[in-house]
Amino acid sequence: MRFEGTTGYVATEDLRIAVNAAIALQRPLLVKGEPGTGKTVLAQEIASALGANLIEWHIKSTTKAQQGLYEYDAVSRLRDSQLGDDRVHDIANYIRKGRLWEAFTADERPVLLIDEIDKADIEFPNDLLRELDRMEFHVYETGETIAARQRPVVIITSNNEKELPDAFLRRCFFHYITFPDAETMSEIVEVHFPGLKQELLREALKMFYDIRDTPGLKKKPSTSELLDWIKLLLNEDVDAATLRERDGRKLIPPLHGALLKNEQDVQLFEKLAFLNRRDGR
């Protein structure tokens, strides 16, 4: 099983090496990077490239590790016992399987995505150490042990919102997705907008990277936001000449709501435009 990228996802050489190293080592691949750099989509594309089923576990701030294994619905069992339902005699009827249970018992080797693990409580990664290491867990209510039929390909994403424990990091193969340079970004845009006029692409990328390099910017626009912006440029028939205009009144890009996502950054560009007009630029 080797990942070489797909027609819909531009994977750099170092990313392909990282994915295949994690598969060979049978270790979870921990992927970090700026939001919008394709971490979540990577798991989808790996599953597609390997012809494997994708099992997704999207983590929230309230998610507990136990939910990935199973949950015992004691409330439903109590209600059924009060109603005289025969299901209460088999406790297995009240065990809800989690995503790890699904991955461990899959007939064929799946890809398991644990998305944005850093959103959960700091103890969340530690609570999964044994299960991800030994690929098994015990169901106390039924007395059974659920062991993986084959090790799933585990992809774990993080936005670096909080530090992950060292014990957890030791069990992972790590890769940081660096923000694409202009050449790689051109390839990504070509995948989504084949045949885009090169002049428009060149001017759009120049403005995009100029915005990202602006000192004091609170939130830099991401790859996904660039793709949204280009889609709007095409939809509104904005040409390359419009993007080339650099006078003080044009510092804020057209359709900037796709790139600038908070009022502080919009105000920053308005201030820069004002200063340029005042200085007669």
mmCIF file of C-alpha atoms in Angstrom:
data_model
loop_
_atom_site.group_PDB
_atom_site.id
_atom_site.type_symbol
_atom_site.label_atom_id
_atom_site.label_comp_id
_atom_site.label_asym_id
_atom_site.label_seq_id
_atom_site.Cartn_x
_atom_site.Cartn_y
_atom_site.Cartn_z
ATOM 1 C CA MET A 1 0.000 0.000 0.000
ATOM 2 C CA ARG A 2 1.675 3.195 -1.231
ATOM 3 C CA PHE A 3 0.363 6.719 -1.561
ATOM 4 C CA GLU A 4 1.493 8.644 -4.625
ATOM 5 C CA GLY A 5 -1.072 11.440 -4.550
ATOM 6 C CA THR A 6 -4.232 11.687 -6.638
ATOM 7 C CA THR A 7 -5.470 13.709 -9.586
ATOM 8 C CA GLY A 8 -7.506 15.826 -7.167
ATOM 9 C CA TYR A 9 -4.811 16.446 -4.547
ATOM 10 C CA VAL A 10 -1.324 17.886 -5.092
ATOM 11 C CA ALA A 11 0.948 16.073 -2.637
ATOM 12 C CA THR A 12 4.540 17.267 -2.319
ATOM 13 C CA GLU A 13 7.323 14.693 -2.263
ATOM 14 C CA ASP A 14 7.975 15.093 1.460
ATOM 15 C CA LEU A 15 4.278 14.567 2.208
ATOM 16 C CA ARG A 16 4.169 11.389 0.113
ATOM 17 C CA ILE A 17 7.271 10.121 1.936
ATOM 18 C CA ALA A 18 5.656 10.854 5.322
ATOM 19 C CA VAL A 19 2.411 9.052 4.447
ATOM 20 C CA ASN A 20 4.216 5.963 3.169
ATOM 21 C CA ALA A 21 6.600 5.941 6.146
ATOM 22 C CA ALA A 22 3.655 5.964 8.563
ATOM 23 C CA ILE A 23 2.002 3.114 6.636
ATOM 24 C CA ALA A 24 5.224 1.068 6.643
ATOM 25 C CA LEU A 25 5.810 1.666 10.359
ATOM 26 C CA GLN A 26 2.130 1.065 11.164
ATOM 27 C CA ARG A 27 2.162 4.254 13.201
ATOM 28 C CA PRO A 28 -0.438 7.041 13.258
ATOM 29 C CA LEU A 29 0.513 9.934 10.982
ATOM 30 C CA LEU A 30 0.238 13.200 12.921
ATOM 31 C CA VAL A 31 -0.249 16.057 10.463
ATOM 32 C CA LYS A 32 0.070 19.687 11.493
ATOM 33 C CA GLY A 33 -0.123 22.871 9.456
ATOM 34 C CA GLU A 34 -2.040 26.100 9.016
ATOM 35 C CA PRO A 35 -5.827 25.775 8.770
ATOM 36 C CA GLY A 36 -6.812 25.332 5.141
ATOM 37 C CA THR A 37 -3.656 23.518 4.029
ATOM 38 C CA GLY A 38 -5.513 20.291 3.239
ATOM 39 C CA LYS A 39 -4.914 18.203 6.360
ATOM 40 C CA THR A 40 -8.428 16.770 6.533
ATOM 41 C CA VAL A 41 -8.662 16.315 2.768
ATOM 42 C CA LEU A 42 -5.398 14.356 2.896
ATOM 43 C CA ALA A 43 -7.083 11.491 4.761
ATOM 44 C CA GLN A 44 -9.874 11.421 2.175
ATOM 45 C CA GLU A 45 -7.381 11.299 -0.672
ATOM 46 C CA ILE A 46 -5.291 8.575 0.999
ATOM 47 C CA ALA A 47 -8.421 6.443 1.346
ATOM 48 C CA SER A 48 -9.288 7.081 -2.297
ATOM 49 C CA ALA A 49 -5.771 6.287 -3.516
ATOM 50 C CA LEU A 50 -5.573 3.058 -1.475
ATOM 51 C CA GLY A 51 -9.125 1.999 -2.309
ATOM 52 C CA ALA A 52 -9.906 1.901 1.404
ATOM 53 C CA ASN A 53 -12.971 2.878 3.397
ATOM 54 C CA LEU A 54 -12.645 6.179 5.289
ATOM 55 C CA ILE A 55 -13.860 6.359 8.901
ATOM 56 C CA GLU A 56 -13.969 9.928 10.199
ATOM 57 C CA TRP A 57 -13.902 11.027 13.833
ATOM 58 C CA HIS A 58 -14.192 14.805 14.079
ATOM 59 C CA ILE A 59 -13.115 16.008 17.504
ATOM 60 C CA LYS A 60 -14.875 18.760 19.446
ATOM 61 C CA SER A 61 -14.010 20.470 22.721
ATOM 62 C CA THR A 62 -16.469 18.175 24.524
ATOM 63 C CA THR A 63 -15.300 14.917 22.909
ATOM 64 C CA LYS A 64 -14.023 12.207 25.244
ATOM 65 C CA ALA A 65 -11.683 9.388 24.239
ATOM 66 C CA GLN A 66 -14.185 6.797 25.468
ATOM 67 C CA GLN A 67 -16.611 7.914 22.756
ATOM 68 C CA GLY A 68 -14.186 6.664 20.144
ATOM 69 C CA LEU A 69 -14.313 3.194 21.693
ATOM 70 C CA TYR A 70 -17.942 2.772 22.753
ATOM 71 C CA GLU A 71 -20.637 4.258 24.961
ATOM 72 C CA TYR A 72 -22.991 2.431 27.300
ATOM 73 C CA ASP A 73 -26.507 3.867 27.140
ATOM 74 C CA ALA A 74 -27.688 3.203 30.706
ATOM 75 C CA VAL A 75 -30.578 5.663 30.397
ATOM 76 C CA SER A 76 -32.160 3.747 27.506
ATOM 77 C CA ARG A 77 -31.749 0.478 29.367
ATOM 78 C CA LEU A 78 -33.444 1.892 32.445
ATOM 79 C CA ARG A 79 -36.316 3.205 30.360
ATOM 80 C CA ASP A 80 -36.746 -0.132 28.589
ATOM 81 C CA SER A 81 -36.718 -1.986 31.917
ATOM 82 C CA GLN A 82 -39.545 0.240 33.157
ATOM 83 C CA LEU A 83 -41.502 -0.548 29.988
ATOM 84 C CA GLY A 84 -40.862 -4.274 30.287
ATOM 85 C CA ASP A 85 -38.863 -4.511 27.064
ATOM 86 C CA ASP A 86 -37.083 -7.876 26.637
ATOM 87 C CA ARG A 87 -34.034 -6.099 25.172
ATOM 88 C CA VAL A 88 -32.873 -5.218 28.683
ATOM 89 C CA HIS A 89 -31.692 -8.807 29.251
ATOM 90 C CA ASP A 90 -28.855 -8.348 26.753
ATOM 91 C CA ILE A 91 -26.611 -5.460 27.722
ATOM 92 C CA ALA A 92 -25.021 -5.524 24.271
ATOM 93 C CA ASN A 93 -28.186 -3.866 22.953
ATOM 94 C CA TYR A 94 -27.121 -0.709 24.772
ATOM 95 C CA ILE A 95 -23.515 -0.549 23.627
ATOM 96 C CA ARG A 96 -22.942 2.106 20.974
ATOM 97 C CA LYS A 97 -19.864 1.448 18.876
ATOM 98 C CA GLY A 98 -17.354 4.274 18.416
ATOM 99 C CA ARG A 99 -15.166 5.076 15.430
ATOM 100 C CA LEU A 100 -12.207 3.047 16.724
ATOM 101 C CA TRP A 101 -14.475 0.024 17.190
ATOM 102 C CA GLU A 102 -15.639 0.431 13.568
ATOM 103 C CA ALA A 103 -12.051 0.689 12.337
ATOM 104 C CA PHE A 104 -10.829 -2.289 14.393
ATOM 105 C CA THR A 105 -13.608 -4.611 13.198
ATOM 106 C CA ALA A 106 -13.672 -3.545 9.527
ATOM 107 C CA ASP A 107 -13.433 -6.431 7.070
ATOM 108 C CA GLU A 108 -10.753 -4.608 5.061
ATOM 109 C CA ARG A 109 -8.049 -2.236 6.240
ATOM 110 C CA PRO A 110 -9.649 1.223 6.553
ATOM 111 C CA VAL A 111 -8.262 4.731 6.867
ATOM 112 C CA LEU A 112 -9.192 6.263 10.243
ATOM 113 C CA LEU A 113 -9.189 10.061 10.477
ATOM 114 C CA ILE A 114 -8.989 11.630 13.949
ATOM 115 C CA ASP A 115 -9.552 15.233 12.962
ATOM 116 C CA GLU A 116 -8.356 18.237 15.008
ATOM 117 C CA ILE A 117 -7.261 16.276 18.060
ATOM 118 C CA ASP A 118 -6.011 19.464 19.726
ATOM 119 C CA LYS A 119 -9.590 20.712 20.169
ATOM 120 C CA ALA A 120 -10.246 18.193 22.932
ATOM 121 C CA ASP A 121 -9.140 18.211 26.545
ATOM 122 C CA ILE A 122 -5.383 17.883 27.144
ATOM 123 C CA GLU A 123 -5.891 14.353 28.541
ATOM 124 C CA PHE A 124 -7.647 13.161 25.387
ATOM 125 C CA PRO A 125 -4.481 12.012 23.528
ATOM 126 C CA ASN A 126 -3.146 10.221 26.626
ATOM 127 C CA ASP A 127 -6.443 8.390 27.021
ATOM 128 C CA LEU A 128 -5.944 6.847 23.572
ATOM 129 C CA LEU A 129 -2.314 5.760 24.036
ATOM 130 C CA ARG A 130 -3.001 2.114 24.863
ATOM 131 C CA GLU A 131 -5.684 1.650 22.211
ATOM 132 C CA LEU A 132 -3.614 3.158 19.394
ATOM 133 C CA ASP A 133 -0.492 1.302 20.521
ATOM 134 C CA ARG A 134 -1.952 -2.171 21.102
ATOM 135 C CA MET A 135 -4.876 -1.794 18.706
ATOM 136 C CA GLU A 136 -7.330 -3.303 21.172
ATOM 137 C CA PHE A 137 -9.587 -2.327 24.058
ATOM 138 C CA HIS A 138 -11.800 -4.010 26.639
ATOM 139 C CA VAL A 139 -15.573 -3.623 26.890
ATOM 140 C CA TYR A 140 -16.215 -3.871 30.618
ATOM 141 C CA GLU A 141 -19.995 -4.187 30.366
ATOM 142 C CA THR A 142 -19.861 -7.305 28.172
ATOM 143 C CA GLY A 143 -16.442 -8.636 29.142
ATOM 144 C CA GLU A 144 -15.208 -8.835 25.537
ATOM 145 C CA THR A 145 -11.974 -7.549 24.054
ATOM 146 C CA ILE A 146 -12.123 -5.785 20.702
ATOM 147 C CA ALA A 147 -8.869 -6.289 18.812
ATOM 148 C CA ALA A 148 -8.073 -4.882 15.385
ATOM 149 C CA ARG A 149 -8.344 -7.430 12.576
ATOM 150 C CA GLN A 150 -5.707 -5.381 10.778
ATOM 151 C CA ARG A 151 -4.117 -2.083 11.753
ATOM 152 C CA PRO A 152 -6.014 0.804 10.176
ATOM 153 C CA VAL A 153 -4.101 3.616 8.514
ATOM 154 C CA VAL A 154 -4.521 6.327 11.163
ATOM 155 C CA ILE A 155 -4.323 10.003 10.179
ATOM 156 C CA ILE A 156 -4.418 12.528 13.044
ATOM 157 C CA THR A 157 -4.669 16.255 12.339
ATOM 158 C CA SER A 158 -3.841 19.165 14.623
ATOM 159 C CA ASN A 159 -4.017 22.951 14.236
ATOM 160 C CA ASN A 160 -1.528 23.462 17.078
ATOM 161 C CA GLU A 161 -4.143 25.000 19.362
ATOM 162 C CA LYS A 162 -2.473 23.213 22.279
ATOM 163 C CA GLU A 163 0.616 21.093 22.843
ATOM 164 C CA LEU A 164 0.242 17.322 22.605
ATOM 165 C CA PRO A 165 1.814 15.055 25.285
ATOM 166 C CA ASP A 166 5.287 13.659 24.607
ATOM 167 C CA ALA A 167 4.099 10.094 25.225
ATOM 168 C CA PHE A 168 1.540 10.534 22.468
ATOM 169 C CA LEU A 169 4.029 12.136 20.072
ATOM 170 C CA ARG A 170 6.443 9.216 20.503
ATOM 171 C CA ARG A 171 3.838 6.867 19.051
ATOM 172 C CA CYS A 172 3.242 8.953 15.915
ATOM 173 C CA PHE A 173 5.071 9.720 12.691
ATOM 174 C CA PHE A 174 5.028 13.504 12.399
ATOM 175 C CA HIS A 175 4.706 15.738 9.348
ATOM 176 C CA TYR A 176 4.190 19.486 9.126
ATOM 177 C CA ILE A 177 2.524 20.691 5.930
ATOM 178 C CA THR A 178 4.335 23.897 5.035
ATOM 179 C CA PHE A 179 2.318 26.558 3.268
ATOM 180 C CA PRO A 180 2.608 26.027 -0.505
ATOM 181 C CA ASP A 181 4.976 28.240 -2.465
ATOM 182 C CA ALA A 182 3.736 29.991 -5.605
ATOM 183 C CA GLU A 183 4.743 27.121 -7.901
ATOM 184 C CA THR A 184 2.966 24.469 -5.849
ATOM 185 C CA MET A 185 -0.022 26.769 -5.418
ATOM 186 C CA SER A 186 -0.236 27.132 -9.195
ATOM 187 C CA GLU A 187 -0.498 23.345 -9.465
ATOM 188 C CA ILE A 188 -3.232 23.285 -6.809
ATOM 189 C CA VAL A 189 -5.214 25.980 -8.623
ATOM 190 C CA GLU A 190 -4.830 24.102 -11.914
ATOM 191 C CA VAL A 191 -6.406 21.021 -10.325
ATOM 192 C CA HIS A 192 -9.487 23.028 -9.304
ATOM 193 C CA PHE A 193 -9.623 25.432 -12.264
ATOM 194 C CA PRO A 194 -8.070 23.696 -15.256
ATOM 195 C CA GLY A 195 -7.218 26.017 -18.123
ATOM 196 C CA LEU A 196 -7.282 29.204 -16.019
ATOM 197 C CA LYS A 197 -5.691 32.097 -17.930
ATOM 198 C CA GLN A 198 -2.071 32.365 -16.847
ATOM 199 C CA GLU A 199 -2.148 36.154 -16.644
ATOM 200 C CA LEU A 200 -5.099 36.076 -14.248
ATOM 201 C CA LEU A 201 -3.483 33.314 -12.198
ATOM 202 C CA ARG A 202 -0.217 35.235 -11.970
ATOM 203 C CA GLU A 203 -1.884 38.440 -10.792
ATOM 204 C CA ALA A 204 -4.192 36.602 -8.363
ATOM 205 C CA LEU A 205 -1.274 34.752 -6.768
ATOM 206 C CA LYS A 206 0.789 37.953 -6.540
ATOM 207 C CA MET A 207 -2.028 39.750 -4.720
ATOM 208 C CA PHE A 208 -2.699 36.707 -2.523
ATOM 209 C CA TYR A 209 0.903 36.400 -1.344
ATOM 210 C CA ASP A 210 1.182 40.189 -0.926
ATOM 211 C CA ILE A 211 -1.790 40.016 1.443
ATOM 212 C CA ARG A 212 -0.250 37.115 3.380
ATOM 213 C CA ASP A 213 3.020 39.079 3.723
ATOM 214 C CA THR A 214 1.322 42.236 5.020
ATOM 215 C CA PRO A 215 2.747 43.083 8.477
ATOM 216 C CA GLY A 216 0.150 43.114 11.230
ATOM 217 C CA LEU A 217 -2.323 40.814 9.481
ATOM 218 C CA LYS A 218 -4.301 38.913 12.121
ATOM 219 C CA LYS A 219 -5.418 35.985 9.940
ATOM 220 C CA LYS A 220 -3.533 35.071 6.804
ATOM 221 C CA PRO A 221 -5.751 33.740 4.005
ATOM 222 C CA SER A 222 -5.392 30.008 3.380
ATOM 223 C CA THR A 223 -5.370 27.811 0.298
ATOM 224 C CA SER A 224 -9.082 27.085 0.527
ATOM 225 C CA GLU A 225 -9.803 30.818 0.756
ATOM 226 C CA LEU A 226 -7.670 31.482 -2.321
ATOM 227 C CA LEU A 227 -9.691 28.901 -4.258
ATOM 228 C CA ASP A 228 -12.940 30.541 -3.120
ATOM 229 C CA TRP A 229 -11.604 33.942 -4.203
ATOM 230 C CA ILE A 230 -10.555 32.722 -7.661
ATOM 231 C CA LYS A 231 -13.976 31.136 -8.109
ATOM 232 C CA LEU A 232 -15.574 34.507 -7.355
ATOM 233 C CA LEU A 233 -13.184 36.325 -9.694
ATOM 234 C CA LEU A 234 -14.248 34.012 -12.515
ATOM 235 C CA ASN A 235 -17.914 34.271 -11.591
ATOM 236 C CA GLU A 236 -17.778 38.096 -11.584
ATOM 237 C CA ASP A 237 -15.530 38.170 -14.688
ATOM 238 C CA VAL A 238 -12.772 40.126 -12.942
ATOM 239 C CA ASP A 239 -9.777 40.309 -15.282
ATOM 240 C CA ALA A 240 -6.041 40.458 -14.660
ATOM 241 C CA ALA A 241 -5.914 44.200 -15.445
ATOM 242 C CA THR A 242 -8.238 44.926 -12.524
ATOM 243 C CA LEU A 243 -5.977 43.005 -10.149
ATOM 244 C CA ARG A 244 -2.919 44.862 -11.470
ATOM 245 C CA GLU A 245 -4.240 48.242 -10.382
ATOM 246 C CA ARG A 246 -2.107 49.303 -7.436
ATOM 247 C CA ASP A 247 -3.192 52.864 -6.645
ATOM 248 C CA GLY A 248 -4.187 53.791 -3.091
ATOM 249 C CA ARG A 249 -7.871 53.163 -3.696
ATOM 250 C CA LYS A 250 -7.251 49.590 -4.873
ATOM 251 C CA LEU A 251 -5.234 48.262 -1.939
ATOM 252 C CA ILE A 252 -8.228 46.280 -0.750
ATOM 253 C CA PRO A 253 -8.635 43.482 -3.320
ATOM 254 C CA PRO A 254 -11.931 42.999 -5.142
ATOM 255 C CA LEU A 255 -14.272 40.551 -3.420
ATOM 256 C CA HIS A 256 -11.966 40.754 -0.406
ATOM 257 C CA GLY A 257 -14.513 39.031 1.852
ATOM 258 C CA ALA A 258 -13.196 35.693 0.577
ATOM 259 C CA LEU A 259 -9.680 36.531 1.812
ATOM 260 C CA LEU A 260 -10.030 38.900 4.776
ATOM 261 C CA LYS A 261 -12.139 37.279 7.482
ATOM 262 C CA ASN A 262 -12.228 39.822 10.318
ATOM 263 C CA GLU A 263 -12.783 43.542 10.713
ATOM 264 C CA GLN A 264 -9.271 44.181 12.056
ATOM 265 C CA ASP A 265 -7.668 43.033 8.800
ATOM 266 C CA VAL A 266 -10.141 44.989 6.662
ATOM 267 C CA GLN A 267 -9.425 48.078 8.765
ATOM 268 C CA LEU A 268 -5.685 47.459 8.339
ATOM 269 C CA PHE A 269 -5.991 47.596 4.550
ATOM 270 C CA GLU A 270 -8.277 50.627 4.732
ATOM 271 C CA LYS A 271 -5.662 52.356 6.864
ATOM 272 C CA LEU A 272 -2.910 51.463 4.397
ATOM 273 C CA ALA A 273 -5.048 52.833 1.553
ATOM 274 C CA PHE A 274 -5.613 56.069 3.510
ATOM 275 C CA LEU A 275 -1.889 56.465 4.183
ATOM 276 C CA ASN A 276 -1.097 55.910 0.520
ATOM 277 C CA ARG A 277 -3.645 58.519 -0.549
ATOM 278 C CA ARG A 278 -2.306 60.988 2.033
ATOM 279 C CA ASP A 279 1.258 60.444 0.832
ATOM 280 C CA GLY A 280 0.123 60.920 -2.765
ATOM 281 C CA ARG A 281 1.084 57.450 -3.931
#
